[in-house]
Coordinates of C-alpha atoms in Angstrom, one line a residue:
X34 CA -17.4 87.1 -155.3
X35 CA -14.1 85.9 -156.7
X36 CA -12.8 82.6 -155.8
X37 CA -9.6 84.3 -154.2
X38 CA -11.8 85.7 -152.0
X39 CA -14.3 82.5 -151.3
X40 CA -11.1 80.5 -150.7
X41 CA -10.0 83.0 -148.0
X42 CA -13.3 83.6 -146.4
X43 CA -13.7 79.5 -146.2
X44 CA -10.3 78.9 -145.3
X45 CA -11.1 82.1 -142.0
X46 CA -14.2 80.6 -141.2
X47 CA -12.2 76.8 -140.9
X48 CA -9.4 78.3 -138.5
X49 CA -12.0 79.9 -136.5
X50 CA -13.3 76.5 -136.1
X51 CA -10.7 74.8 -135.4
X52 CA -9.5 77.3 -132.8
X53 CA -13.3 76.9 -131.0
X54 CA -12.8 73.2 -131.0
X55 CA -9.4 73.6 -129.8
X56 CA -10.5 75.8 -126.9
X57 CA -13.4 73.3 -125.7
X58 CA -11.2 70.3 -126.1
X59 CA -10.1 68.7 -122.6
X60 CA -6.2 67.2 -123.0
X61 CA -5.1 65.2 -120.3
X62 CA -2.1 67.7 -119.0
X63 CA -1.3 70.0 -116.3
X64 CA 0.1 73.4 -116.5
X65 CA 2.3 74.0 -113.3
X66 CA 3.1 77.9 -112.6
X67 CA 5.2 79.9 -109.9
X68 CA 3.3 79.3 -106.4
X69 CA 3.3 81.0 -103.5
X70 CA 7.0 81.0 -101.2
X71 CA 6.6 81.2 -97.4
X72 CA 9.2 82.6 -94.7
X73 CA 10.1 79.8 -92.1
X74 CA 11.1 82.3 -89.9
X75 CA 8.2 84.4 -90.4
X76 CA 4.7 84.0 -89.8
X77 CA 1.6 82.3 -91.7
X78 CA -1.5 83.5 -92.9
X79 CA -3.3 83.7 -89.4
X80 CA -0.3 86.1 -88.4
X81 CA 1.1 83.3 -85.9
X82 CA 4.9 81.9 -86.3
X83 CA 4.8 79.3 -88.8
X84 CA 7.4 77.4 -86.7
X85 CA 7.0 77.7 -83.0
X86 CA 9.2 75.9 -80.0
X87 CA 8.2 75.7 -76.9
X88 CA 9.7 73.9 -73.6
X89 CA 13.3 75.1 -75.4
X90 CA 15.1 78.7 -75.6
X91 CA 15.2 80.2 -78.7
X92 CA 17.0 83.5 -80.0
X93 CA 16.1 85.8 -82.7
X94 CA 16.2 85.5 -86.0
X95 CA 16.2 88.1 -89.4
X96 CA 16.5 87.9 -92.9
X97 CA 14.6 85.3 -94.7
X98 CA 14.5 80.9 -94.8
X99 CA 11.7 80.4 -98.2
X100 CA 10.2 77.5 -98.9
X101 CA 8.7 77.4 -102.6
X102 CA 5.8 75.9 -104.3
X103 CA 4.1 75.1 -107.6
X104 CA 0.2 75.6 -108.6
X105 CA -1.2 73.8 -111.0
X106 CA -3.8 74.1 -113.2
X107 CA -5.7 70.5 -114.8
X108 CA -6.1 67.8 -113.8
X109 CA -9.2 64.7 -113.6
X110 CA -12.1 67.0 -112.3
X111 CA -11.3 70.3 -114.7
X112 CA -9.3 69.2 -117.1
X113 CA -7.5 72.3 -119.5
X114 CA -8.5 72.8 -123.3
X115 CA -6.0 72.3 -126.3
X116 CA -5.7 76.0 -126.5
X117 CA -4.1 76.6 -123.1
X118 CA -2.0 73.7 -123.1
X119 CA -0.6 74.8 -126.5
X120 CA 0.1 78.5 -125.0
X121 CA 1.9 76.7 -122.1
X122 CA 4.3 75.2 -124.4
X123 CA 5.3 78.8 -125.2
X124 CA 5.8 80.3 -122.1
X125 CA 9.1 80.0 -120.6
X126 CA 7.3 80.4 -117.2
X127 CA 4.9 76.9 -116.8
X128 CA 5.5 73.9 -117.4
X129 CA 3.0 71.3 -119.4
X130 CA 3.3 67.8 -118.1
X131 CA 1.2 64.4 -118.6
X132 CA -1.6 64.1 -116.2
X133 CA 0.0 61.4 -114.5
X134 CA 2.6 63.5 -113.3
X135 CA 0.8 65.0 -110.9
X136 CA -2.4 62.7 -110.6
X137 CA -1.3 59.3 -110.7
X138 CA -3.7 56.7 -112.1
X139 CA -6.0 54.7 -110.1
X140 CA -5.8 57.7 -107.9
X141 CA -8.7 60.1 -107.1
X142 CA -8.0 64.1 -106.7
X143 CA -8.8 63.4 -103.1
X144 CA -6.8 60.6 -102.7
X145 CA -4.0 62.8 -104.2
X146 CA -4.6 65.7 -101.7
X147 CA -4.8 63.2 -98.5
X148 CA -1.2 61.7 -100.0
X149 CA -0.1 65.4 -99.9
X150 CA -0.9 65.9 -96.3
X151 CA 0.5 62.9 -95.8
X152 CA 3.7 63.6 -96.6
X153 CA 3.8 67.6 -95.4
X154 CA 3.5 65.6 -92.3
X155 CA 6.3 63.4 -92.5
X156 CA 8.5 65.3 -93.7
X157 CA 8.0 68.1 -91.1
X158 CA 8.9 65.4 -88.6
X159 CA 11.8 64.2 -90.6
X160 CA 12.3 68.0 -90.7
X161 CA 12.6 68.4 -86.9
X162 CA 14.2 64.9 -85.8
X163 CA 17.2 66.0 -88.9
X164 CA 17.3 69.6 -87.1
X165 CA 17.8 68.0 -83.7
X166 CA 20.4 65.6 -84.7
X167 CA 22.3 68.4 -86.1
X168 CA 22.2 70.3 -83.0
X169 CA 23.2 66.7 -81.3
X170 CA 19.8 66.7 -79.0
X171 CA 18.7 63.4 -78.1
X172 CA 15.6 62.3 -79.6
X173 CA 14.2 59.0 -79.4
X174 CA 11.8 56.9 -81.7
X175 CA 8.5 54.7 -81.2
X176 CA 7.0 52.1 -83.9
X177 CA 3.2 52.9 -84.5
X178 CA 0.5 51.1 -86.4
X179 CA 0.1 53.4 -89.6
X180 CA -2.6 50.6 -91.2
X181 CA -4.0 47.2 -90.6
X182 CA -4.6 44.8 -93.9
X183 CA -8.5 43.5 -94.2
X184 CA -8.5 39.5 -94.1
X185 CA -4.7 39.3 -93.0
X186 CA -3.5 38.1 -89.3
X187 CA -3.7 41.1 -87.2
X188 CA -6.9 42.2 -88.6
X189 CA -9.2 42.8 -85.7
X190 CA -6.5 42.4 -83.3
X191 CA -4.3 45.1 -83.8
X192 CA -5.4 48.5 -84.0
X193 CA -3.8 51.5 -86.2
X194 CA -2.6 53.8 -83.1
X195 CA -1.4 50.9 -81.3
X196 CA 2.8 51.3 -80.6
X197 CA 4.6 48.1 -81.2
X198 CA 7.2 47.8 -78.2
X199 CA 8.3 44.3 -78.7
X200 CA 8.3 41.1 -80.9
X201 CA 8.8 37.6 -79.1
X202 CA 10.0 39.3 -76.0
X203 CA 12.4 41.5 -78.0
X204 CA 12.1 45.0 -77.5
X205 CA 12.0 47.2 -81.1
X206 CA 12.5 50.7 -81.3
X207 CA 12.7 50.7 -85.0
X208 CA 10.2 49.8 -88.4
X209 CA 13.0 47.7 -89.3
X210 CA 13.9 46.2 -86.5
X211 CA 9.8 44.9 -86.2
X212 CA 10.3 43.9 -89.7
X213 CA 13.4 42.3 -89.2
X214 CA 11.9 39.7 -86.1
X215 CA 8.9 39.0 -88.3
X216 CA 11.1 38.3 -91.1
X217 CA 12.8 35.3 -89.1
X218 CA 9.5 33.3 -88.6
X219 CA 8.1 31.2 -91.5
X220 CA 4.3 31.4 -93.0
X221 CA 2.4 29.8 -90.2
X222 CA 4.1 30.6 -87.3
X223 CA 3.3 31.7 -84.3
X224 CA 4.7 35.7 -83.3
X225 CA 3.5 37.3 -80.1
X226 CA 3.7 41.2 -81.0
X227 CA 3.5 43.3 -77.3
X228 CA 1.7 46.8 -78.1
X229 CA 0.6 49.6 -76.2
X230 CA -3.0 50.9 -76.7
X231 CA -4.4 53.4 -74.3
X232 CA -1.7 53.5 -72.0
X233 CA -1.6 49.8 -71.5
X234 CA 0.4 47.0 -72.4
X235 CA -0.6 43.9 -74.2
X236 CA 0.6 40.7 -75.5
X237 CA -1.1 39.9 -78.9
X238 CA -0.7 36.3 -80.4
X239 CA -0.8 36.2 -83.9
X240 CA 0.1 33.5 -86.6
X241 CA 2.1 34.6 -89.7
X242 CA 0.9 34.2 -93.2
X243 CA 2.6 34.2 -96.7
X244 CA 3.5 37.3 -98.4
X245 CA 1.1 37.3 -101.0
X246 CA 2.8 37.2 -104.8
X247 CA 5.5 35.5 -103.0
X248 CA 7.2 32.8 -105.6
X249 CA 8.8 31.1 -102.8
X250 CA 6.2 31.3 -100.4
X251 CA 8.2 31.7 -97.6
X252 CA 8.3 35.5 -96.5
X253 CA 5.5 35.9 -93.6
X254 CA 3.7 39.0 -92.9
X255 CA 1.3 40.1 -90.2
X256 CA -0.5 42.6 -92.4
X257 CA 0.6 46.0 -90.8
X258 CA 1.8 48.7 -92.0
X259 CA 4.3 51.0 -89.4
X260 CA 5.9 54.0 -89.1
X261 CA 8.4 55.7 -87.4
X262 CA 7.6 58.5 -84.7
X263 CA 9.9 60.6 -83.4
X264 CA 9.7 61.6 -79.8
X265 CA 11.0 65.0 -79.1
X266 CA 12.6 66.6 -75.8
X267 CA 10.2 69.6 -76.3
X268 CA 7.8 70.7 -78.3
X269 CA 7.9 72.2 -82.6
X270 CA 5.0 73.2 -83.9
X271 CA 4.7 73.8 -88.1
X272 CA 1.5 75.5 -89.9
X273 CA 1.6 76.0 -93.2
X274 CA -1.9 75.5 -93.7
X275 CA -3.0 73.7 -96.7
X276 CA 0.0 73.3 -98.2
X277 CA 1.2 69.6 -99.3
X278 CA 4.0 67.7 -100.2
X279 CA 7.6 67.0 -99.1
X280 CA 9.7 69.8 -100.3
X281 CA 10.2 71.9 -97.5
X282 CA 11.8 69.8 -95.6
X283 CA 15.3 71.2 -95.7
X284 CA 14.0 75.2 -94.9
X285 CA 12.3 73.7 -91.9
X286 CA 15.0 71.9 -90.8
X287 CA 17.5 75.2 -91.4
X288 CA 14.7 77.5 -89.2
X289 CA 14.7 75.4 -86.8
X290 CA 18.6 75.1 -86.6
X291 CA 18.2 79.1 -86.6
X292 CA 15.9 79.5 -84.1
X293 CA 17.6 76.9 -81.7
X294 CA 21.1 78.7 -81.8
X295 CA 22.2 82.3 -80.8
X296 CA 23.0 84.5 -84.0
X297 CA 21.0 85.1 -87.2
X298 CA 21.7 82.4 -89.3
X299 CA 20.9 84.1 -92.9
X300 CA 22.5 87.2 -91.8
X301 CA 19.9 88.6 -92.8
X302 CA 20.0 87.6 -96.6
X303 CA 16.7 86.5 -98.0
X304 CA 17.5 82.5 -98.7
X305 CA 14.8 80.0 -100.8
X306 CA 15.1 76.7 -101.5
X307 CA 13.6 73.1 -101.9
X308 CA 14.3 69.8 -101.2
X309 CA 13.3 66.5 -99.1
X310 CA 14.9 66.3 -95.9
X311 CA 15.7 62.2 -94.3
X312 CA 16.0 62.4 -90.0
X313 CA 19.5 61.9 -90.8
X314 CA 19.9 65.0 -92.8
X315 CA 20.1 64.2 -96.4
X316 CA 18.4 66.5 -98.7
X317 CA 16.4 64.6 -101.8
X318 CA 14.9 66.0 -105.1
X319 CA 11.6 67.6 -105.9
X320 CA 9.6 68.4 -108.6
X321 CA 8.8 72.0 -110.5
X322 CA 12.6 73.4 -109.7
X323 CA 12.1 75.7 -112.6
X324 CA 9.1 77.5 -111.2
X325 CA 9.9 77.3 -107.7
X326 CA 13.4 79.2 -108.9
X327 CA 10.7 81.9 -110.7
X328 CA 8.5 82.0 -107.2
X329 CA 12.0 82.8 -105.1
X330 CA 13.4 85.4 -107.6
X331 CA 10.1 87.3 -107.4
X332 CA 9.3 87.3 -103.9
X333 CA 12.9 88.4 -103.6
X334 CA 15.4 86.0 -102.4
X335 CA 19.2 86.2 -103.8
X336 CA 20.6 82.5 -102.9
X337 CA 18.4 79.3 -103.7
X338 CA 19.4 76.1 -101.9
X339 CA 19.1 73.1 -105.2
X340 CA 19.1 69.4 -104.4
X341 CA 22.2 68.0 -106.2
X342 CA 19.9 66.2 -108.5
X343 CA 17.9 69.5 -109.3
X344 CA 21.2 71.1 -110.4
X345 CA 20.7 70.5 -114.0
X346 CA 17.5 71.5 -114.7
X347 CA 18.0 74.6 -112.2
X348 CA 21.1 75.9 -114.3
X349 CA 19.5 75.9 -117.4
X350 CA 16.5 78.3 -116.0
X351 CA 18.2 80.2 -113.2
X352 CA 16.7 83.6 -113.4
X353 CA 18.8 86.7 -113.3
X354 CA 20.3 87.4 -109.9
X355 CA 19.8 84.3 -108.1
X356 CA 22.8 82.2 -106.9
X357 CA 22.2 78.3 -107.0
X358 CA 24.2 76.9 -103.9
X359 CA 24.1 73.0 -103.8
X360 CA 22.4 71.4 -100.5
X361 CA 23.2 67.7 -100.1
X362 CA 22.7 67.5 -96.6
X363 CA 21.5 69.6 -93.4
X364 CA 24.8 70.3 -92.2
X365 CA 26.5 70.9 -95.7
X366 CA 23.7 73.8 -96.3
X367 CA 24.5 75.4 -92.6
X368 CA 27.8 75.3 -93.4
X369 CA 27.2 77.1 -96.6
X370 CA 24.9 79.6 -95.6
X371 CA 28.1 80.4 -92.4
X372 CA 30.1 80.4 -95.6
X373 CA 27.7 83.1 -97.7
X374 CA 28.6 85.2 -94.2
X375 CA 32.2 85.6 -94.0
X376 CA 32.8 82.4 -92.3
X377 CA 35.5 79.5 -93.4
X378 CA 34.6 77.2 -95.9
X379 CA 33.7 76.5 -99.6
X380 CA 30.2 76.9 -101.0
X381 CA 29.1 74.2 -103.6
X382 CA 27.8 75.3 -106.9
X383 CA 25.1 73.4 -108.6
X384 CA 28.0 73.8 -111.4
X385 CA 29.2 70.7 -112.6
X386 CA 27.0 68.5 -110.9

C-alpha cells in the first residue's frame, strides 16, 4: 500500500471517529423548533371549546385567533449530542441556545414544568381580567396567600389559601396595598393581619421581623408571599391542556373580546400571535418569535400579532406571506385587527420599531 493511500485510509478512519464521538457527546444546549399553534376560538384536543363563558351571552365567532409555541429538544435529563447541536446551527428553522435558557440553574426539569403551569395560569387570569376591562365590566380583586416562609412570623399561623382582607383595621384589596401597611411598621412590631379561611374571619397577631440581607435593618416582613385574584361577574373557562408558559396571553384576551361582542372579530382571517398580556392590557415579550412565526405560517395564518420588543428579531425571519402587525396593548391590537377589516384607523408595523 502506498503512503498516499495509508494517509487517506488513517486520516477516514480519524473523521469517522471523531464524528462517533461527536454523536455520543452530551452539550449543554437546547434545540427549540416550530410547536404546535392552537385556535382560541376553536376547540382543544378533547373536542370541547378551549375558551368557554358561561353566566354571560356570547355571539359567534369565525376565522381564526392562534396562539403559538416552541418544542424543545435537550435539556438536564436527555441532554443532545455535538452532532445535532452542530446541524441546528445550520438550519434556518431551530434555534440552539445555552441550557440555561430554558432550564435555569438550581432548577430541576420539574421545578421548570410546575413554573410553567404556573404562569399559563396567571396569565390566563391576567388574560380574562385585561379582556373585561376592555369591555369596561367590573371585576373586582382579593389578596390570597400564594406561600408562607418556614421559621418567619406567620409560619404556622397563616395558611396559603387564607385571603388577606385587612392590615391594622385597614381594609386591602390589593398585594401592594398589604405590602404597603406592612412596610410602615419597623422590625419588631406588632401587625394584626385579618384573613379569611374557610368562610370565616379572623384576626391574626403577628410581630414583624427584619428583611433578611437588609443593610439597614429596618424593612419588616411577615414572611408571605401574595397574589392577586381576580374575581369575575361570570364564569371563563381556558384548557389548553399541558401547555405552559405566558405567551398566550394576548390571543386569550382577543377571543374573549370576540366572543363577548356581537360580530366576527377576525372577519374571518386566520390571525396568530404571542405576547404576555398585564390585567391592564399591555402586551410583553416572549421568547422563540422566530419559530412561533414558522408554526403560524404553516398552520396557515396571514397576520401575526409581534410584541413591540419582538419586532426586530421577527423582521429579520418573517416567512413569506405573513404580515407582522405590532401589538402593544389589548385595545391597540382590537383596533388593528377592526382596521385589517375596513374599519378607520392605522395598523402599526413592527417596521421601525
Amino acid at each position: 500500500m502506498s503512503r498516499r493511500a495509508v494517509t487517506l485510509t488513517v486520516a477516514s478512519v480519524l473523521v469517522l471517529v471523531l464524528a462517533l464521538a461527536g454523536s455520543l457527546m452530551p452539550v449543554p444546549y437546547v434545540v427549540l423548533m416550530p410547536g404546535p399553534t392552537s385556535n382560541t376560538l376553536g376547540s382543544n384536543d378533547k373536542g370541547e371549546p378551549l375558551i368557554k363563558i358561561d353566566g354571560r351571552p356570547t355571539y359567534p365567532d369565525q376565522g381564526h385567533l392562534n396562539f403559538t409555541t416552541v418544542t424543545y429538544r435537550g435539556g438536564p435529563g436527555g441532554r443532545i449530542d455535538l452532532i445535532t447541536a452542530l446541524r441546528g446551527w445550520l438550519e434556518s428553522e431551530v434555534a440552539v441556545v445555552p441550557e440555561e435558557t430554558v432550564f435555569p440553574k438550581n432548577e430541576s426539569p420539574e421545578q421548570v414544568d410546575q413554573e410553567n403551569t404556573r404562569q399559563m395560569r396567571d396569565s390566563q387570569e391576567s388574560a380574562e381580567a385585561a379582556a373585561l376591562n376592555e369591555l369596561k365590566i367590573p371585576i373586582s380583586t382579593q389578596v390570597l396567600v400564594d406561600s408562607v416562609q418556614k421559621g418567619k412570623p406567620a409560619d404556622g399561623k397563616i395558611r396559603p389559601g387564607d385571603e388577606v382582607l385587612a392590615v391594622d383595621g385597614t381594609k386591602t384589596g390589593t398585594v401592594s396595598q398589604v405590602t404597603e401597611l406592612v412596610a410602615k411598621r419597623k422590625p419588631g412590631d406588632r401587625v394584626t393581619v385579618t384573613v379569611r379561611r374557610d368562610g370565616k374571619e379572623e384576626k391574626i397577631d403577628l410581630t414583624t421581623a427584619a428583611i433578611p440581607d437588609d443593610k439597614g435593618g429596618q424593612r419588616p416582613m411577615v414572611g408571605i408571599v401574595l397574589g392577586d385574584r381576580y374575581k369575575f361577574p361570570f364564569k371563563i373557562d381556558i384548557s389548553v391542556g399541558d401547555i405552559g408558559g405566558p405567551s398566550a396571553g394576548l390571543m386569550f384576551s382577543l377571543a374573549i373580546v370576540d366572543k363577548l361582542t356581537p360580530g366576527a372579530l377576525t372577519g374571518g382571517k386566520f390571525i396568530a400571535g404571542t405576547g404576555t398580556i398585564t390585567p391592564e392590557g399591555r402586551v410583553g415579550p416572549i421568547g422563540g418569535i422566530q419559530q412561533k412565526l414558522i408554526a403560524a405560517r404553516r398552520a396557515g395564518a396571514t397576520v401575526f400579532l409581534t410584541p413591540k420588543d419582538n419586532c426586530a428579531d421577527a423582521m429579520s425571519a418573517r416567512p413569506d406571506g405573513l404580515r407582522l402587525v405590532r401589538a402593544d396593548t389589548l385595545h391597540g391590537a382590537v383596533e388593528s385587527i377592526n382596521a385589517l377589516n375596513g374599519a378607520k384607523g392605522t395598523i402599526p408595523s413592527c417596521e421601525g420599531s
